[in-house]
Amino acid sequence: MTSAVRTRSLWLASPFVAVAVLAIAVEVYAHRNPRNYLALRPVAEYGPTFAVALAVPVLLALAVLVAAPPGSFRTVTAWVLVALVLPVGCVGGLADPLVAAERQVRSSTTATRSSDGRWEVVIVGYTYHSDSDGYLDEFVLRSRAGWLSREAPRPLAFIWHSSHQVQVEVVRVEIPAPGAIELHTSDGAVHRTTFDPAGLAIADRFEQCGDEGQFICP
């Protein structure tokens, strides 16, 4: 293989390598998601992750076939990379029911928004296969910035609803001022906390307390 042909082969193979590296980088960042960008949540789900895991060996095999000179090294390396698809597919197939067995989102509703429209509190409801008689509501603080919208590092409040107990309810949520949140509960109490508008870190997290979850405590 002449130098010119070698250079051309490397140039032709580079898009396959670039796409593989970029796909891996995006998936790793989406799973870490250090700033909790909402737009990255779908990328980190099972389907896209599994698709990238299957595609990367194939892309690298194509790069080898294009860039490497004819011979046993090219053939063996390409076949080894393609063969990785089988164990990856098996692991992904086994992981799918395990992922599906986790809690499932039942609803997502906006509880309140700030007067300037920059922040909102969303109630995300979850059901659990292990407990069909109840469900969990998480109150989460989010910024509203289009593709750059983010979620607070931890929920504002957890409320478990059960058919066996009469428990406290959050009847209203307010953001009365920048960096302030109020939770109004069915027992007439008002729970106040603050948050960092830049990082969305919340000072207090509320959850049910008391023998039967009849109160909310920080």
mmCIF file of C-alpha atoms in Angstrom:
data_model
loop_
_atom_site.group_PDB
_atom_site.id
_atom_site.type_symbol
_atom_site.label_atom_id
_atom_site.label_comp_id
_atom_site.label_asym_id
_atom_site.label_seq_id
_atom_site.Cartn_x
_atom_site.Cartn_y
_atom_site.Cartn_z
ATOM 1 C CA MET A 1 0.000 0.000 0.000
ATOM 2 C CA THR A 2 1.516 3.286 -1.113
ATOM 3 C CA SER A 3 1.695 6.341 1.136
ATOM 4 C CA ALA A 4 -1.030 8.121 -0.837
ATOM 5 C CA VAL A 5 -3.370 5.140 -0.677
ATOM 6 C CA ARG A 6 -2.618 4.706 3.035
ATOM 7 C CA THR A 7 -3.448 8.337 3.735
ATOM 8 C CA ARG A 8 -6.673 8.089 1.741
ATOM 9 C CA SER A 9 -7.671 4.941 3.635
ATOM 10 C CA LEU A 10 -7.108 6.632 6.987
ATOM 11 C CA TRP A 11 -9.185 9.604 5.902
ATOM 12 C CA LEU A 12 -12.006 7.302 4.807
ATOM 13 C CA ALA A 13 -11.862 5.401 8.107
ATOM 14 C CA SER A 14 -11.756 8.485 10.321
ATOM 15 C CA PRO A 15 -15.538 9.213 10.177
ATOM 16 C CA PHE A 16 -16.313 5.733 11.542
ATOM 17 C CA VAL A 17 -13.887 6.230 14.439
ATOM 18 C CA ALA A 18 -15.107 9.767 15.069
ATOM 19 C CA VAL A 19 -18.750 8.705 15.237
ATOM 20 C CA ALA A 20 -17.891 5.826 17.594
ATOM 21 C CA VAL A 21 -15.856 8.043 19.918
ATOM 22 C CA LEU A 22 -18.483 10.779 19.865
ATOM 23 C CA ALA A 23 -21.290 8.312 20.616
ATOM 24 C CA ILE A 24 -19.379 6.893 23.588
ATOM 25 C CA ALA A 25 -18.543 10.367 24.887
ATOM 26 C CA VAL A 26 -22.159 11.525 24.636
ATOM 27 C CA GLU A 27 -23.458 8.413 26.429
ATOM 28 C CA VAL A 28 -20.886 8.694 29.223
ATOM 29 C CA TYR A 29 -21.686 12.378 29.752
ATOM 30 C CA ALA A 30 -25.433 11.718 29.580
ATOM 31 C CA HIS A 31 -25.187 9.033 32.267
ATOM 32 C CA ARG A 32 -23.060 11.256 34.507
ATOM 33 C CA ASN A 33 -25.053 14.405 33.702
ATOM 34 C CA PRO A 34 -23.289 16.460 36.398
ATOM 35 C CA ARG A 35 -25.507 19.504 35.846
ATOM 36 C CA ASN A 36 -28.743 17.494 35.576
ATOM 37 C CA TYR A 37 -29.777 18.685 32.121
ATOM 38 C CA LEU A 38 -33.274 17.400 31.340
ATOM 39 C CA ALA A 39 -32.490 17.131 27.619
ATOM 40 C CA LEU A 40 -29.858 14.461 28.367
ATOM 41 C CA ARG A 41 -32.255 12.185 30.269
ATOM 42 C CA PRO A 42 -33.596 10.373 27.157
ATOM 43 C CA VAL A 43 -30.043 9.818 25.861
ATOM 44 C CA ALA A 44 -29.141 7.962 29.060
ATOM 45 C CA GLU A 45 -32.116 5.611 28.871
ATOM 46 C CA TYR A 46 -31.810 1.927 28.059
ATOM 47 C CA GLY A 47 -32.638 2.119 24.341
ATOM 48 C CA PRO A 48 -30.016 4.681 23.220
ATOM 49 C CA THR A 49 -27.372 3.167 25.479
ATOM 50 C CA PHE A 50 -27.975 -0.305 24.069
ATOM 51 C CA ALA A 51 -27.949 1.032 20.500
ATOM 52 C CA VAL A 52 -24.573 2.718 21.017
ATOM 53 C CA ALA A 53 -23.142 -0.417 22.609
ATOM 54 C CA LEU A 54 -24.157 -2.406 19.516
ATOM 55 C CA ALA A 55 -23.070 0.203 16.984
ATOM 56 C CA VAL A 56 -19.574 0.977 18.297
ATOM 57 C CA PRO A 57 -18.004 -2.455 17.527
ATOM 58 C CA VAL A 58 -19.513 -2.390 14.034
ATOM 59 C CA LEU A 59 -18.225 1.132 13.368
ATOM 60 C CA LEU A 60 -14.732 0.186 14.533
ATOM 61 C CA ALA A 61 -14.811 -2.969 12.401
ATOM 62 C CA LEU A 62 -15.681 -0.867 9.350
ATOM 63 C CA ALA A 63 -12.824 1.499 10.185
ATOM 64 C CA VAL A 64 -10.404 -1.425 10.330
ATOM 65 C CA LEU A 65 -11.641 -2.819 7.007
ATOM 66 C CA VAL A 66 -11.177 0.558 5.349
ATOM 67 C CA ALA A 67 -7.867 1.608 6.916
ATOM 68 C CA ALA A 68 -5.878 -1.613 7.412
ATOM 69 C CA PRO A 69 -4.028 -3.229 4.490
ATOM 70 C CA PRO A 70 -5.415 -6.544 3.184
ATOM 71 C CA GLY A 71 -4.320 -9.528 5.223
ATOM 72 C CA SER A 72 -5.096 -11.705 8.194
ATOM 73 C CA PHE A 73 -4.734 -8.865 10.715
ATOM 74 C CA ARG A 74 -7.492 -6.852 9.084
ATOM 75 C CA THR A 75 -9.795 -9.846 8.727
ATOM 76 C CA VAL A 76 -9.307 -11.182 12.267
ATOM 77 C CA THR A 77 -9.575 -7.776 13.922
ATOM 78 C CA ALA A 78 -12.750 -6.907 12.036
ATOM 79 C CA TRP A 79 -14.363 -10.258 12.865
ATOM 80 C CA VAL A 80 -13.430 -9.942 16.552
ATOM 81 C CA LEU A 81 -15.039 -6.508 16.720
ATOM 82 C CA VAL A 82 -18.190 -7.699 14.964
ATOM 83 C CA ALA A 83 -18.310 -10.746 17.248
ATOM 84 C CA LEU A 84 -18.560 -8.418 20.249
ATOM 85 C CA VAL A 85 -22.081 -7.610 19.121
ATOM 86 C CA LEU A 86 -23.260 -11.043 20.283
ATOM 87 C CA PRO A 87 -22.290 -10.785 23.983
ATOM 88 C CA VAL A 88 -23.366 -7.152 24.057
ATOM 89 C CA GLY A 89 -26.746 -8.167 22.652
ATOM 90 C CA CYS A 90 -27.088 -10.972 25.205
ATOM 91 C CA VAL A 91 -26.218 -8.703 28.130
ATOM 92 C CA GLY A 92 -28.593 -6.052 26.817
ATOM 93 C CA GLY A 93 -31.380 -8.571 26.433
ATOM 94 C CA LEU A 94 -30.934 -9.730 30.022
ATOM 95 C CA ALA A 95 -30.718 -6.173 31.325
ATOM 96 C CA ASP A 96 -33.931 -5.075 29.619
ATOM 97 C CA PRO A 97 -36.371 -6.825 32.006
ATOM 98 C CA LEU A 98 -34.298 -5.675 34.984
ATOM 99 C CA VAL A 99 -34.560 -2.076 33.865
ATOM 100 C CA ALA A 100 -38.278 -2.476 33.227
ATOM 101 C CA ALA A 101 -38.747 -3.857 36.761
ATOM 102 C CA GLU A 102 -37.760 -0.568 38.399
ATOM 103 C CA ARG A 103 -40.195 2.162 39.336
ATOM 104 C CA GLN A 104 -42.251 3.596 36.529
ATOM 105 C CA VAL A 105 -43.342 7.198 36.002
ATOM 106 C CA ARG A 106 -47.133 7.425 36.291
ATOM 107 C CA SER A 107 -47.559 11.176 35.887
ATOM 108 C CA SER A 108 -45.736 14.481 35.639
ATOM 109 C CA THR A 109 -47.528 17.755 36.366
ATOM 110 C CA THR A 110 -46.398 21.295 37.031
ATOM 111 C CA ALA A 111 -47.259 22.385 40.573
ATOM 112 C CA THR A 112 -46.123 25.996 40.272
ATOM 113 C CA ARG A 113 -43.903 28.396 38.349
ATOM 114 C CA SER A 114 -42.093 31.492 39.450
ATOM 115 C CA SER A 115 -43.553 34.834 38.414
ATOM 116 C CA ASP A 116 -40.653 35.458 36.022
ATOM 117 C CA GLY A 117 -40.987 31.971 34.476
ATOM 118 C CA ARG A 118 -37.408 30.950 35.286
ATOM 119 C CA TRP A 119 -38.159 28.126 37.742
ATOM 120 C CA GLU A 120 -40.891 25.599 38.349
ATOM 121 C CA VAL A 121 -41.756 22.795 40.745
ATOM 122 C CA VAL A 122 -42.947 19.613 39.052
ATOM 123 C CA ILE A 123 -44.714 16.678 40.719
ATOM 124 C CA VAL A 124 -43.425 13.390 39.296
ATOM 125 C CA GLY A 125 -45.491 10.378 40.326
ATOM 126 C CA TYR A 126 -43.978 6.875 40.458
ATOM 127 C CA THR A 127 -45.510 3.430 40.824
ATOM 128 C CA TYR A 128 -43.660 0.352 42.074
ATOM 129 C CA HIS A 129 -44.214 -3.239 41.026
ATOM 130 C CA SER A 130 -43.465 -4.317 44.584
ATOM 131 C CA ASP A 131 -46.299 -2.192 46.033
ATOM 132 C CA SER A 132 -49.373 -1.846 43.845
ATOM 133 C CA ASP A 133 -51.424 -0.241 46.644
ATOM 134 C CA GLY A 134 -49.556 3.044 46.686
ATOM 135 C CA TYR A 135 -47.497 5.490 44.715
ATOM 136 C CA LEU A 136 -44.805 8.071 45.353
ATOM 137 C CA ASP A 137 -44.892 11.751 44.454
ATOM 138 C CA GLU A 138 -41.587 13.561 44.136
ATOM 139 C CA PHE A 139 -41.613 17.355 44.106
ATOM 140 C CA VAL A 140 -38.650 18.496 42.041
ATOM 141 C CA LEU A 141 -37.337 21.973 41.304
ATOM 142 C CA ARG A 142 -36.396 22.713 37.699
ATOM 143 C CA SER A 143 -35.100 25.673 35.783
ATOM 144 C CA ARG A 144 -36.906 26.689 32.597
ATOM 145 C CA ALA A 145 -34.324 27.433 29.916
ATOM 146 C CA GLY A 146 -35.303 25.391 26.872
ATOM 147 C CA TRP A 147 -32.653 22.804 25.948
ATOM 148 C CA LEU A 148 -30.572 23.997 28.909
ATOM 149 C CA SER A 149 -33.305 23.336 31.487
ATOM 150 C CA ARG A 150 -31.963 21.589 34.576
ATOM 151 C CA GLU A 151 -33.263 19.777 37.639
ATOM 152 C CA ALA A 152 -32.181 20.265 41.235
ATOM 153 C CA PRO A 153 -29.636 17.710 42.521
ATOM 154 C CA ARG A 154 -32.211 16.276 44.935
ATOM 155 C CA PRO A 155 -36.009 16.430 45.240
ATOM 156 C CA LEU A 156 -37.734 19.092 47.284
ATOM 157 C CA ALA A 157 -40.132 16.607 48.907
ATOM 158 C CA PHE A 158 -41.239 12.957 48.931
ATOM 159 C CA ILE A 159 -44.876 12.067 49.576
ATOM 160 C CA TRP A 160 -45.978 8.418 49.678
ATOM 161 C CA HIS A 161 -49.681 7.794 49.024
ATOM 162 C CA SER A 162 -51.160 4.605 50.418
ATOM 163 C CA SER A 163 -54.684 3.223 50.377
ATOM 164 C CA HIS A 164 -54.144 1.889 53.914
ATOM 165 C CA GLN A 165 -53.374 5.176 55.662
ATOM 166 C CA VAL A 166 -54.685 8.727 55.781
ATOM 167 C CA GLN A 167 -51.585 10.820 55.221
ATOM 168 C CA VAL A 168 -50.691 14.448 54.856
ATOM 169 C CA GLU A 169 -51.065 15.972 51.392
ATOM 170 C CA VAL A 170 -49.313 18.864 49.726
ATOM 171 C CA VAL A 171 -52.179 21.085 48.596
ATOM 172 C CA ARG A 172 -50.202 23.973 47.109
ATOM 173 C CA VAL A 173 -46.642 24.904 46.180
ATOM 174 C CA GLU A 174 -45.436 28.458 45.658
ATOM 175 C CA ILE A 175 -42.252 30.223 44.597
ATOM 176 C CA PRO A 176 -43.004 33.586 46.259
ATOM 177 C CA ALA A 177 -39.602 35.119 45.501
ATOM 178 C CA PRO A 178 -36.378 34.194 43.698
ATOM 179 C CA GLY A 179 -34.655 31.487 45.739
ATOM 180 C CA ALA A 180 -37.665 30.744 47.974
ATOM 181 C CA ILE A 181 -40.204 27.894 48.002
ATOM 182 C CA GLU A 182 -43.272 27.267 50.132
ATOM 183 C CA LEU A 183 -45.121 23.968 50.618
ATOM 184 C CA HIS A 184 -48.688 24.234 51.930
ATOM 185 C CA THR A 185 -49.998 20.967 53.407
ATOM 186 C CA SER A 186 -53.437 19.626 54.235
ATOM 187 C CA ASP A 187 -52.852 20.075 57.976
ATOM 188 C CA GLY A 188 -52.636 23.841 57.510
ATOM 189 C CA ALA A 189 -48.875 24.083 57.872
ATOM 190 C CA VAL A 190 -46.592 26.076 55.606
ATOM 191 C CA HIS A 191 -43.074 24.725 55.075
ATOM 192 C CA ARG A 192 -40.500 27.172 53.741
ATOM 193 C CA THR A 193 -37.063 26.622 52.299
ATOM 194 C CA THR A 194 -34.595 28.316 49.988
ATOM 195 C CA PHE A 195 -32.601 27.306 46.929
ATOM 196 C CA ASP A 196 -29.588 28.534 45.030
ATOM 197 C CA PRO A 197 -30.876 30.022 41.735
ATOM 198 C CA ALA A 198 -27.583 29.224 39.972
ATOM 199 C CA GLY A 199 -26.994 25.636 41.116
ATOM 200 C CA LEU A 200 -30.591 24.766 42.157
ATOM 201 C CA ALA A 201 -29.318 23.270 45.422
ATOM 202 C CA ILE A 202 -32.204 23.186 47.932
ATOM 203 C CA ALA A 203 -31.533 23.988 51.589
ATOM 204 C CA ASP A 204 -34.118 21.547 53.015
ATOM 205 C CA ARG A 205 -35.765 18.359 51.781
ATOM 206 C CA PHE A 206 -39.169 17.467 53.174
ATOM 207 C CA GLU A 207 -40.677 14.040 53.737
ATOM 208 C CA GLN A 208 -43.432 12.450 55.754
ATOM 209 C CA CYS A 209 -42.891 11.865 59.445
ATOM 210 C CA GLY A 210 -44.964 10.726 62.389
ATOM 211 C CA ASP A 211 -46.237 7.227 63.055
ATOM 212 C CA GLU A 212 -48.498 7.192 59.994
ATOM 213 C CA GLY A 213 -46.909 9.905 57.846
ATOM 214 C CA GLN A 214 -49.374 12.525 59.061
ATOM 215 C CA PHE A 215 -46.806 15.323 59.065
ATOM 216 C CA ILE A 216 -44.077 16.709 56.837
ATOM 217 C CA CYS A 217 -40.661 17.360 58.340
ATOM 218 C CA PRO A 218 -37.382 18.678 56.912
#
